[in-house]
mmCIF file of C-alpha atoms in Angstrom:
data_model
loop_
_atom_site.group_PDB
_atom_site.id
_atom_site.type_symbol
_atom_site.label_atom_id
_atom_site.label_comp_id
_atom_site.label_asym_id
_atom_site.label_seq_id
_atom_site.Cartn_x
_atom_site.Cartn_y
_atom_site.Cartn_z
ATOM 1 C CA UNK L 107 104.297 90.716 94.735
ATOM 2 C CA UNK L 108 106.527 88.108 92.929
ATOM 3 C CA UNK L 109 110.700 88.469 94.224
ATOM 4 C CA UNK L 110 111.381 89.235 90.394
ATOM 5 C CA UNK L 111 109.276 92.549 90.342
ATOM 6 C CA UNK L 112 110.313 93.217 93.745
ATOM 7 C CA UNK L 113 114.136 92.874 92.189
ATOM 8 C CA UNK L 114 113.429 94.923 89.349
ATOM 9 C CA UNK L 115 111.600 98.177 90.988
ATOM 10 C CA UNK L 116 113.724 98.127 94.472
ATOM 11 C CA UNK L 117 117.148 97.392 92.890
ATOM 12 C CA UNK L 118 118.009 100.945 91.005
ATOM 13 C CA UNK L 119 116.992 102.364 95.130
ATOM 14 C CA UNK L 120 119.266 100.153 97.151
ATOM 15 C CA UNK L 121 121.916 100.128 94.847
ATOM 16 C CA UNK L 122 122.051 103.866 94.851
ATOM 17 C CA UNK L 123 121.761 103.675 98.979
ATOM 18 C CA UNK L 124 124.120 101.186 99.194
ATOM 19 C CA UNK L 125 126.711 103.244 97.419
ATOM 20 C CA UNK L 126 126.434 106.387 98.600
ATOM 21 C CA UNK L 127 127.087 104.448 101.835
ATOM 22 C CA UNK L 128 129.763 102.429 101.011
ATOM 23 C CA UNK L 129 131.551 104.781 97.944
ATOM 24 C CA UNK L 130 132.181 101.239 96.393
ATOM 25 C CA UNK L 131 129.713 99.481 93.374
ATOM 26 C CA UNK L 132 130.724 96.361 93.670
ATOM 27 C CA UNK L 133 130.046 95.889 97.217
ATOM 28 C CA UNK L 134 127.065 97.595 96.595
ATOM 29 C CA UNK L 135 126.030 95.183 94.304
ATOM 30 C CA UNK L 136 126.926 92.365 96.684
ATOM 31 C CA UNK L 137 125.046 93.694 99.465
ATOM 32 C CA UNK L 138 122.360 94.279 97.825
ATOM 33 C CA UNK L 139 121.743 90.924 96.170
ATOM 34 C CA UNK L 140 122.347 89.517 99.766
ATOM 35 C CA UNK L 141 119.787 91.405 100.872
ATOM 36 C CA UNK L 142 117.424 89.838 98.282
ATOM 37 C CA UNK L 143 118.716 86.608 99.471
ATOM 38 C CA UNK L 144 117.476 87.209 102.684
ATOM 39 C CA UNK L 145 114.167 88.152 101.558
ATOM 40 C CA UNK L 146 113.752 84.995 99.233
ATOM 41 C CA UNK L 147 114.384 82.995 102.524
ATOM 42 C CA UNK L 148 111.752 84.907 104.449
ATOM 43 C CA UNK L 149 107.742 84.982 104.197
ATOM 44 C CA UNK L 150 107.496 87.872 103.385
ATOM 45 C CA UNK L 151 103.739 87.209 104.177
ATOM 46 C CA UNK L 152 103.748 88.133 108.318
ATOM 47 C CA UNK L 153 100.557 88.490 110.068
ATOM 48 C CA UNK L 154 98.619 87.183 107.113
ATOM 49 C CA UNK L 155 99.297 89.835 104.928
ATOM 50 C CA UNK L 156 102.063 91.366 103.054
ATOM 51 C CA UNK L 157 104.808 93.643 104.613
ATOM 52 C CA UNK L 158 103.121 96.640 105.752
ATOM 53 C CA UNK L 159 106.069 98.851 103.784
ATOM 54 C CA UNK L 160 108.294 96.546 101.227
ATOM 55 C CA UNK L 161 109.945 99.290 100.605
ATOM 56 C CA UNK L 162 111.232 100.353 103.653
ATOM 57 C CA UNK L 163 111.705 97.025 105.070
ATOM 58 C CA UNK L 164 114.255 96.385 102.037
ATOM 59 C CA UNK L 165 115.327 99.497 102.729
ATOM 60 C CA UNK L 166 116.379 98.866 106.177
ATOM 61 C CA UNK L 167 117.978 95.551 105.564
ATOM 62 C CA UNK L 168 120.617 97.496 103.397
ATOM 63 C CA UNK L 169 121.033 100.040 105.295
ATOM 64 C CA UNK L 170 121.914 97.789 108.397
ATOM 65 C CA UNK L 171 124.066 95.838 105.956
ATOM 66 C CA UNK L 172 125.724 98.857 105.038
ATOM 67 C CA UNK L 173 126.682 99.941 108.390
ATOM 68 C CA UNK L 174 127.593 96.309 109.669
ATOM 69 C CA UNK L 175 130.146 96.748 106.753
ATOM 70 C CA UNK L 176 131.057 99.655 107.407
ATOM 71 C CA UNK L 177 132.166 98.690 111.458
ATOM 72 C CA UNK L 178 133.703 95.464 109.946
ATOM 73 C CA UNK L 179 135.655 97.130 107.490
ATOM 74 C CA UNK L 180 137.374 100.076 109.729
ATOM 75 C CA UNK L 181 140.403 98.081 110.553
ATOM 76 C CA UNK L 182 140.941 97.384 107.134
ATOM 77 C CA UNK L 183 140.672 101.142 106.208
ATOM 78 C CA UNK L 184 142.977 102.406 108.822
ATOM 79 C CA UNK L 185 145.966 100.231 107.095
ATOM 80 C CA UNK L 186 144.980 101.079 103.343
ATOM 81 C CA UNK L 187 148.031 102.141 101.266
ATOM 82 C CA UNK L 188 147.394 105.870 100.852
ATOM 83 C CA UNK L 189 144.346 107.710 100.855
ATOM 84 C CA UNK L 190 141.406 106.055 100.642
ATOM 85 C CA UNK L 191 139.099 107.433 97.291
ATOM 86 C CA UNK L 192 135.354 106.004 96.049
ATOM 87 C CA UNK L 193 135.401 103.602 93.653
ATOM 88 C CA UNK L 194 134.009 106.344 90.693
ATOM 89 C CA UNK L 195 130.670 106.005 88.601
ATOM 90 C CA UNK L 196 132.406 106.408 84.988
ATOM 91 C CA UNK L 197 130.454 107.049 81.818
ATOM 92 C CA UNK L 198 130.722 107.761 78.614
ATOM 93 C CA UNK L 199 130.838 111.695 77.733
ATOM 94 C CA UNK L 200 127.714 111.371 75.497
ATOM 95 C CA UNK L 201 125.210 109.369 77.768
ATOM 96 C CA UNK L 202 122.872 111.325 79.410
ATOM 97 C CA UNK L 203 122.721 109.977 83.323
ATOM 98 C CA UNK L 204 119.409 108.530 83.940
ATOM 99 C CA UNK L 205 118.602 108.300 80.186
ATOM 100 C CA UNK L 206 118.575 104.307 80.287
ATOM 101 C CA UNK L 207 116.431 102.093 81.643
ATOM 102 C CA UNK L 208 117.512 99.988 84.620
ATOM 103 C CA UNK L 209 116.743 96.661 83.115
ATOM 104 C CA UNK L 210 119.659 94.902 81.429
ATOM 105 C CA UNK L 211 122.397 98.106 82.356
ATOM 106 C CA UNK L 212 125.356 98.073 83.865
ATOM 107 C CA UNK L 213 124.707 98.677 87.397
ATOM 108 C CA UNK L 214 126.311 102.185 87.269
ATOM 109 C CA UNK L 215 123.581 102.943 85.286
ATOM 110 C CA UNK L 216 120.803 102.628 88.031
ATOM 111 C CA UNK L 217 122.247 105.036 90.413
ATOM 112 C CA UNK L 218 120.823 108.102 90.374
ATOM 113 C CA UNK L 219 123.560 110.970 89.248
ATOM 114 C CA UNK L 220 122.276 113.811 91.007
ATOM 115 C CA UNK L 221 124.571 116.413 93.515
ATOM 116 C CA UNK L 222 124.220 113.915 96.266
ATOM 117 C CA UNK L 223 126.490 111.623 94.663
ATOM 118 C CA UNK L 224 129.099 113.649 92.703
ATOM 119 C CA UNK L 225 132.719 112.938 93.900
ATOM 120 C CA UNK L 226 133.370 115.870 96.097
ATOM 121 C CA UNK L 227 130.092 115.109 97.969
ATOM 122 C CA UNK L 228 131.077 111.142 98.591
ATOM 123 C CA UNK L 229 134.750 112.063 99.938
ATOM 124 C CA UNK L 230 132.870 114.209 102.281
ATOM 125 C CA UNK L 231 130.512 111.381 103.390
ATOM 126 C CA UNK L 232 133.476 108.821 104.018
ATOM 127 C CA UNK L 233 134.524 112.013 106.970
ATOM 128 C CA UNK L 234 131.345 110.871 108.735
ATOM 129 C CA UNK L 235 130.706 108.310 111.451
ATOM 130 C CA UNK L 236 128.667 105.119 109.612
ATOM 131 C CA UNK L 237 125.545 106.148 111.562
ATOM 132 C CA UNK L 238 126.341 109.690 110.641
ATOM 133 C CA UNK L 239 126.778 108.569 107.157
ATOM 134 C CA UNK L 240 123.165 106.654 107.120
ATOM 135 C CA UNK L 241 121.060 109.114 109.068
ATOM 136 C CA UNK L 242 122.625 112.090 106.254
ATOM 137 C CA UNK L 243 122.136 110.232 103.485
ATOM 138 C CA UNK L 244 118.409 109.084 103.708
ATOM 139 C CA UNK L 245 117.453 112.589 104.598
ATOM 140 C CA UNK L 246 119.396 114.503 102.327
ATOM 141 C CA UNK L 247 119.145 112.263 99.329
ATOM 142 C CA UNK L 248 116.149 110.037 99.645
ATOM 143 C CA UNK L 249 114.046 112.599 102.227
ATOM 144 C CA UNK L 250 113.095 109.657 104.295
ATOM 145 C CA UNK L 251 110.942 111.314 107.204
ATOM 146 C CA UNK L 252 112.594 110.683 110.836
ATOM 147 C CA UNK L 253 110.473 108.030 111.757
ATOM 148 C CA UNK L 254 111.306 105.562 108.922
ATOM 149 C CA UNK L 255 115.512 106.726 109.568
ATOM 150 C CA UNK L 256 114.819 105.854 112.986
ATOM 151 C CA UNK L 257 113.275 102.618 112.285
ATOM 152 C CA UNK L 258 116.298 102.105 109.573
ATOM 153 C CA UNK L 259 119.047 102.549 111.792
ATOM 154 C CA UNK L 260 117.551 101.492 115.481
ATOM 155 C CA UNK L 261 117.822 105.167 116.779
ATOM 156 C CA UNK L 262 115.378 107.483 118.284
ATOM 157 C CA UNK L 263 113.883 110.109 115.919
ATOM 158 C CA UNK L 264 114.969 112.863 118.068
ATOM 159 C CA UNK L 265 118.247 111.750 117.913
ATOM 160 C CA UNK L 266 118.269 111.250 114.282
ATOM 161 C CA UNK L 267 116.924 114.794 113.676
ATOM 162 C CA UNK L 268 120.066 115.529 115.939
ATOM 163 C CA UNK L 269 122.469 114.136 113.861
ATOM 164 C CA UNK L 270 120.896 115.560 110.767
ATOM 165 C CA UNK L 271 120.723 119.138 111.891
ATOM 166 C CA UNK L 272 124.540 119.303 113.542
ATOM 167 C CA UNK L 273 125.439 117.955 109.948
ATOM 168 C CA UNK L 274 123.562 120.276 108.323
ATOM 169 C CA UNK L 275 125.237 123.199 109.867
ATOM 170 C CA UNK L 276 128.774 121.702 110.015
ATOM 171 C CA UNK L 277 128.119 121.299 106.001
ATOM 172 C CA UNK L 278 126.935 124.419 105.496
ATOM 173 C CA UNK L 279 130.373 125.838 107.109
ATOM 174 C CA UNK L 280 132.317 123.796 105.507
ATOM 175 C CA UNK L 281 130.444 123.147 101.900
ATOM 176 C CA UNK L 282 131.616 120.503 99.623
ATOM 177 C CA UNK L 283 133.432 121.765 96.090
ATOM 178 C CA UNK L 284 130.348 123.449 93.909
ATOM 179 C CA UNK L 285 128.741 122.279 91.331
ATOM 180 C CA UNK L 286 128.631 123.649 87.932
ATOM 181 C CA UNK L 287 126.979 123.162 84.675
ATOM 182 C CA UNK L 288 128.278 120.956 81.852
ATOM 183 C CA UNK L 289 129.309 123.694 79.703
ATOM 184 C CA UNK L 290 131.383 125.387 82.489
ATOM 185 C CA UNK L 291 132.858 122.022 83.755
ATOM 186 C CA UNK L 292 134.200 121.218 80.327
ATOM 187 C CA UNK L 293 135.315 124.885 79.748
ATOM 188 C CA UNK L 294 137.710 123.870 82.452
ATOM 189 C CA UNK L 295 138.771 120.647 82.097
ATOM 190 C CA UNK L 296 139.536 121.118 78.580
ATOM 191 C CA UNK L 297 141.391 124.307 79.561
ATOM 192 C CA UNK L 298 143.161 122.472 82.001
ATOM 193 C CA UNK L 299 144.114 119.303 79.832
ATOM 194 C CA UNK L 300 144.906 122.222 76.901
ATOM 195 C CA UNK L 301 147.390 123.532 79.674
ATOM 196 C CA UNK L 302 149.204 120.445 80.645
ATOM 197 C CA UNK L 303 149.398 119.224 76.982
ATOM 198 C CA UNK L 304 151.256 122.392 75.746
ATOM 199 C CA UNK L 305 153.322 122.714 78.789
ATOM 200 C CA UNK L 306 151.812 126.139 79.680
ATOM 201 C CA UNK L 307 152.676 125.815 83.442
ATOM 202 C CA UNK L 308 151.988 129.236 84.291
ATOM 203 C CA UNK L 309 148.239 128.760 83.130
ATOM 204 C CA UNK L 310 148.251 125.783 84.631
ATOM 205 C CA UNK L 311 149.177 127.356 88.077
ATOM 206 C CA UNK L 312 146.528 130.181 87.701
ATOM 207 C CA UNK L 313 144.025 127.105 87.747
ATOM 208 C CA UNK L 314 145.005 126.061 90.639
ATOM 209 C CA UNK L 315 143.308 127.103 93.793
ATOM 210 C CA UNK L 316 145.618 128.111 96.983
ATOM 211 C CA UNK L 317 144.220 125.635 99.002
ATOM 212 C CA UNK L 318 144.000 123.018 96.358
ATOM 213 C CA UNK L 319 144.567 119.411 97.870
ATOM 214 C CA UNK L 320 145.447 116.308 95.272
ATOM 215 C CA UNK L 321 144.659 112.618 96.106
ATOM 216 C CA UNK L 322 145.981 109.918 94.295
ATOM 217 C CA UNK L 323 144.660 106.128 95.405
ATOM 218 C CA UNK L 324 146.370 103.631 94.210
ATOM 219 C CA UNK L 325 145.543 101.241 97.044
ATOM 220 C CA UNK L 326 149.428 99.784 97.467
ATOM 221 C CA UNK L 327 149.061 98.157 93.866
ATOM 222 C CA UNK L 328 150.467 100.779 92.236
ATOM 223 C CA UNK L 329 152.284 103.669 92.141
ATOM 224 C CA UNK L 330 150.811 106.577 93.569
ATOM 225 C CA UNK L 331 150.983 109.736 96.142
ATOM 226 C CA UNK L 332 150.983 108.063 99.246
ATOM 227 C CA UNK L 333 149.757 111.451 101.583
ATOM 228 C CA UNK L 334 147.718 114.430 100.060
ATOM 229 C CA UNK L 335 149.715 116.827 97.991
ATOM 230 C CA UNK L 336 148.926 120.558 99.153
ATOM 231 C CA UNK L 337 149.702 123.774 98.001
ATOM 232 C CA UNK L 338 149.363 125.053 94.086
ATOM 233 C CA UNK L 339 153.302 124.984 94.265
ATOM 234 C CA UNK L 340 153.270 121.479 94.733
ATOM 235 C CA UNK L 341 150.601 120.238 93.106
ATOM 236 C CA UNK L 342 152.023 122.224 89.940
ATOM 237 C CA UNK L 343 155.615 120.188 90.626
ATOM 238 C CA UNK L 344 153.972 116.808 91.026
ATOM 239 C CA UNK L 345 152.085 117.596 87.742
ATOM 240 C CA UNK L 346 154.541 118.601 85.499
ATOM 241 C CA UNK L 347 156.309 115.467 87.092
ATOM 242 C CA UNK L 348 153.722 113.190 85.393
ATOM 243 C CA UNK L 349 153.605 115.283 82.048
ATOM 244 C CA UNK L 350 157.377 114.843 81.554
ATOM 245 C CA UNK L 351 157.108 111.110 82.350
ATOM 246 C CA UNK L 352 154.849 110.756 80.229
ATOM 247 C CA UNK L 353 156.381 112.171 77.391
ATOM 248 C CA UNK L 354 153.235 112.720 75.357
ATOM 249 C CA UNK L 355 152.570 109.683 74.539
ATOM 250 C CA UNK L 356 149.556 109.202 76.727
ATOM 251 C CA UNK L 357 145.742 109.512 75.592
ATOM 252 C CA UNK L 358 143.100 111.247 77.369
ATOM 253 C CA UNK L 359 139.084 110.547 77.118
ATOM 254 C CA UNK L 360 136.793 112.559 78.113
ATOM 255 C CA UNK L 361 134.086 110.923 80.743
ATOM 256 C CA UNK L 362 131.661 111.667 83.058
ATOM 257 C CA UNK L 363 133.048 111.038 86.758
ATOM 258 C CA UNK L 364 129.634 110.534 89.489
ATOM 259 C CA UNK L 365 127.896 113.257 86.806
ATOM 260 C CA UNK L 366 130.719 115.479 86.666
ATOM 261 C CA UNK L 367 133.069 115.933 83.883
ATOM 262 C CA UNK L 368 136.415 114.183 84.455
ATOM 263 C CA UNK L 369 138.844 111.943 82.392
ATOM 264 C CA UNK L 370 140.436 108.664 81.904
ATOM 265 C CA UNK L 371 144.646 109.143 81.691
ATOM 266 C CA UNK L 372 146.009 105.952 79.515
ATOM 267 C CA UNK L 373 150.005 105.905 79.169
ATOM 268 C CA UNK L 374 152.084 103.027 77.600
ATOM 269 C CA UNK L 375 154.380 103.531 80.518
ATOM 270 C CA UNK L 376 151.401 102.618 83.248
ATOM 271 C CA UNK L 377 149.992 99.313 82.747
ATOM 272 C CA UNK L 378 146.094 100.693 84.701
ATOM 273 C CA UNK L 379 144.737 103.672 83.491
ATOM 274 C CA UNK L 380 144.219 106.431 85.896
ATOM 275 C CA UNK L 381 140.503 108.220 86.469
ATOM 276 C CA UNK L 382 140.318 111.673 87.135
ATOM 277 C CA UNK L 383 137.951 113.989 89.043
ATOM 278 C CA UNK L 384 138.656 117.643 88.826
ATOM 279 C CA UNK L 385 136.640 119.501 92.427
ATOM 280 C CA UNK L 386 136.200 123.543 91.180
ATOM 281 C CA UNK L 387 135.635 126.808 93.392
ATOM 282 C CA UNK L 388 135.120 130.047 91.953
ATOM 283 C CA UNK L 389 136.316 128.540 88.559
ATOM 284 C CA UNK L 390 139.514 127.305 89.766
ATOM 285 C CA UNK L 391 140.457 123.538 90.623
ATOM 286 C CA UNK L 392 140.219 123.007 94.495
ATOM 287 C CA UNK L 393 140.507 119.220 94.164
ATOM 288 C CA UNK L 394 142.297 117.094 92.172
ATOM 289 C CA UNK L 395 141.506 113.097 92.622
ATOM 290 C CA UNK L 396 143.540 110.632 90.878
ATOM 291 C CA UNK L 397 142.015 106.974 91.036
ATOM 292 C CA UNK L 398 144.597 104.658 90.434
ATOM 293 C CA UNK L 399 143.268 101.285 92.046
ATOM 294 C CA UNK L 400 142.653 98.518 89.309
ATOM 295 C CA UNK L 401 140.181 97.068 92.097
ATOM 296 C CA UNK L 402 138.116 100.436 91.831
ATOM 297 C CA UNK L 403 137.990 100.326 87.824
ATOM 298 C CA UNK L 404 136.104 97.096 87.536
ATOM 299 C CA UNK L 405 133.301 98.403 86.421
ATOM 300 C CA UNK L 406 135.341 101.338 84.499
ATOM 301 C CA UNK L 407 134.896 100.839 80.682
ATOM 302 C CA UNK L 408 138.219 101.942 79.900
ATOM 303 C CA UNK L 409 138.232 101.293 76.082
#
C-alpha cells in the first residue's frame, strides 16, 4: 500500500488515539505525522511481505509516542499555572460531528465525537497513570482485544486486563458527569446563559449542583482561577464577579465543546476569548470548565 493511502485511512484513527491520550490536538497532530515519518523511513516490507497488521503496527508507534510524551512532559505539568484543562474540540453549533469527510478538514474534524471523548470523560483520563491512560483508552474506545494492548504498550495481557478491570470498577464508583441529549443540553445552557444575562442569581444558584467544582485554565498567560472554585456559594460569587465586569457588553456563541453543547465568551475587556464546557447531573451543572489558554484555542474558530 502506497504511504499516501496509508496517510489518508490511518490518520482520522491515530489522531483520535493520540488525543484522547494527550487531551491536546496539536500535539496530536505532531505526533502523529512523526509517526508517519518514521514509517516513510522504514521498509515497511519485513520478511518479504508486508506488515502482518499496518494497522496495529501504526497503532503502536503512537501509542508509545504518546506515553514517551506523556513521561517527558510530567515535570512540565507539575509547574503549570493553574489547573491543567484539554485543549477542547470546538465546532460550530450546526455541524453534525462526523458528518464531513476526513480529507481536506480541519483535523478536529477526524476525531470521532462519541462519549469517550466528551470533556468530562478527558479530565477524568488526565487522573490516570500514562499506562493507565493507554491500556483504558484502547479498550474502552477502540475495543482493541488484550493481546494487541499488550503488544501496544509492552505489558502482559493479564496485566492489561488488570488495569482495565480495577478501572472499570473505580469508574463505575466514581462515574464521569452524564451525558445528555442535544435538546436537554441546550435546554440548560440556554437557561443558564438566560440566567446570568438577566442577573437572575437565585436561578442561577438553583443550577448549580452542591458539589459543583469550576476550573478555569488560563495556563499563566492570562487571567484566571488559579485553584478549583468549590461550593455553589462560591461558584455563584465568582460568577456574578465576571457578569458585573463584564458589564454586558460581551457576546456569547453557541458551540459544540468535544460533542457537547458549550460556548465561546468574547468581551472587549479580555483580549482571548474564553471556551466553556458546562458538566450536568440530574439536570443541574456539576462542572463548570473555563478554557482560557490562547495556546489551547489554536485550532478554536473563534469568529
Amino acid at each position: 500500500m502506497e504511504l499516501d493511502s496509508v496517510y489518508r485511512i490511518y490518520r482520522p484513527l491515530l489522531l483520535s488515539i493520540a488525543y484522547r491520550m494527550l487531551g491536546s490536538v496539536t500535539n496530536a497532530e505532531d505526533l502523529v505525522q512523526d509517526a508517519f515519518e518514521t514509517v516513510q523511513q522504514q521498509d515497511l516490507h519485513k520478511d518479504g511481505g508486508h506488515v502482518r497488521n499496518l494497522k496495529a503496527y501504526l497503532c503502536k508507534i503512537v501509542t508509545n509516542r504518546c506515553l514517551d510524551y506523556l513521561k517527558s512532559t510530567r515535570k512540565k505539568r507539575e509547574v503549570y499555572v493553574g489547573p491543567w484543562l484539554p485543549e477542547p474540540l470546538v465546532q460550530d453549533y450546526s455541524v453534525v460531528p462526523g458528518s464531513a469527510t476526513a480529507a481536506g478538514q480541519d483535523p478536529l474534524q477526524t476525531i470521532v465525537l462519541e462519549d469517550t471523548i466528551s470533556y468530562a470523560f478527558l479530565i477524568l483520563l488526565d487522573r490516570l497513570t500514562p499506562i493507565e491512560r493507554a491500556v483504558f483508552i484502547l479498550r474502552e474506545a477502540f475495543e482493541y482485544d488484550y493481546r494487541d494492548i499488550a503488544d501496544f504498550v509492552n505489558k502482559t495481557e493479564l496485566g492489561c486486563r488488570k488495569i482495565y478491570s480495577r478501572l472499570k470498577r473505580k469508574i463505575q464508583d466514581e462515574p464521569p458527569a452524564e451525558l445528555i441529549s442535544c435538546a436537554q443540553s441546550e435546554q440548560l445552557v440556554l437557561r443558564f446563559l438566560h440566567a446570568t444575562a438577566t442577573g437572575d442569581m437565585d436561578g442561577l444558584f438553583a443550577m448549580l449542583s452542591e458539589d459543583i467544582v469550576l476550573y478555569s485554565d488560563g495556563g499563566g498567560k492570562v487571567m484566571a482561577a488559579i485553584k478549583p472554585i468549590t461550593s455553589s456559594q462560591r461558584v455563584l460569587a465568582f460568577i456574578q464577579g465576571l457578569v458585573s465586569k463584564d458589564d454586558g457588553a460581551g457576546a456569547v456563541r453557541l458551540v459544540k465543546v468535544n460533542g457537547q453543547l458549550g460556548f465561546v465568551l468574547s468581551s472587549p475587556s479580555e483580549p482571548f476569548p474564553t471556551v466553556v464546557s458546562l458538566a450536568f447531573k440530574d439536570d443541574r451543572i456539576q462542572r463548570i470548565y473555563l478554557i482560557r489558554n490562547p495556546d489551547k484555542l489554536l485550532h478554536v474558530n473563534l469568529g
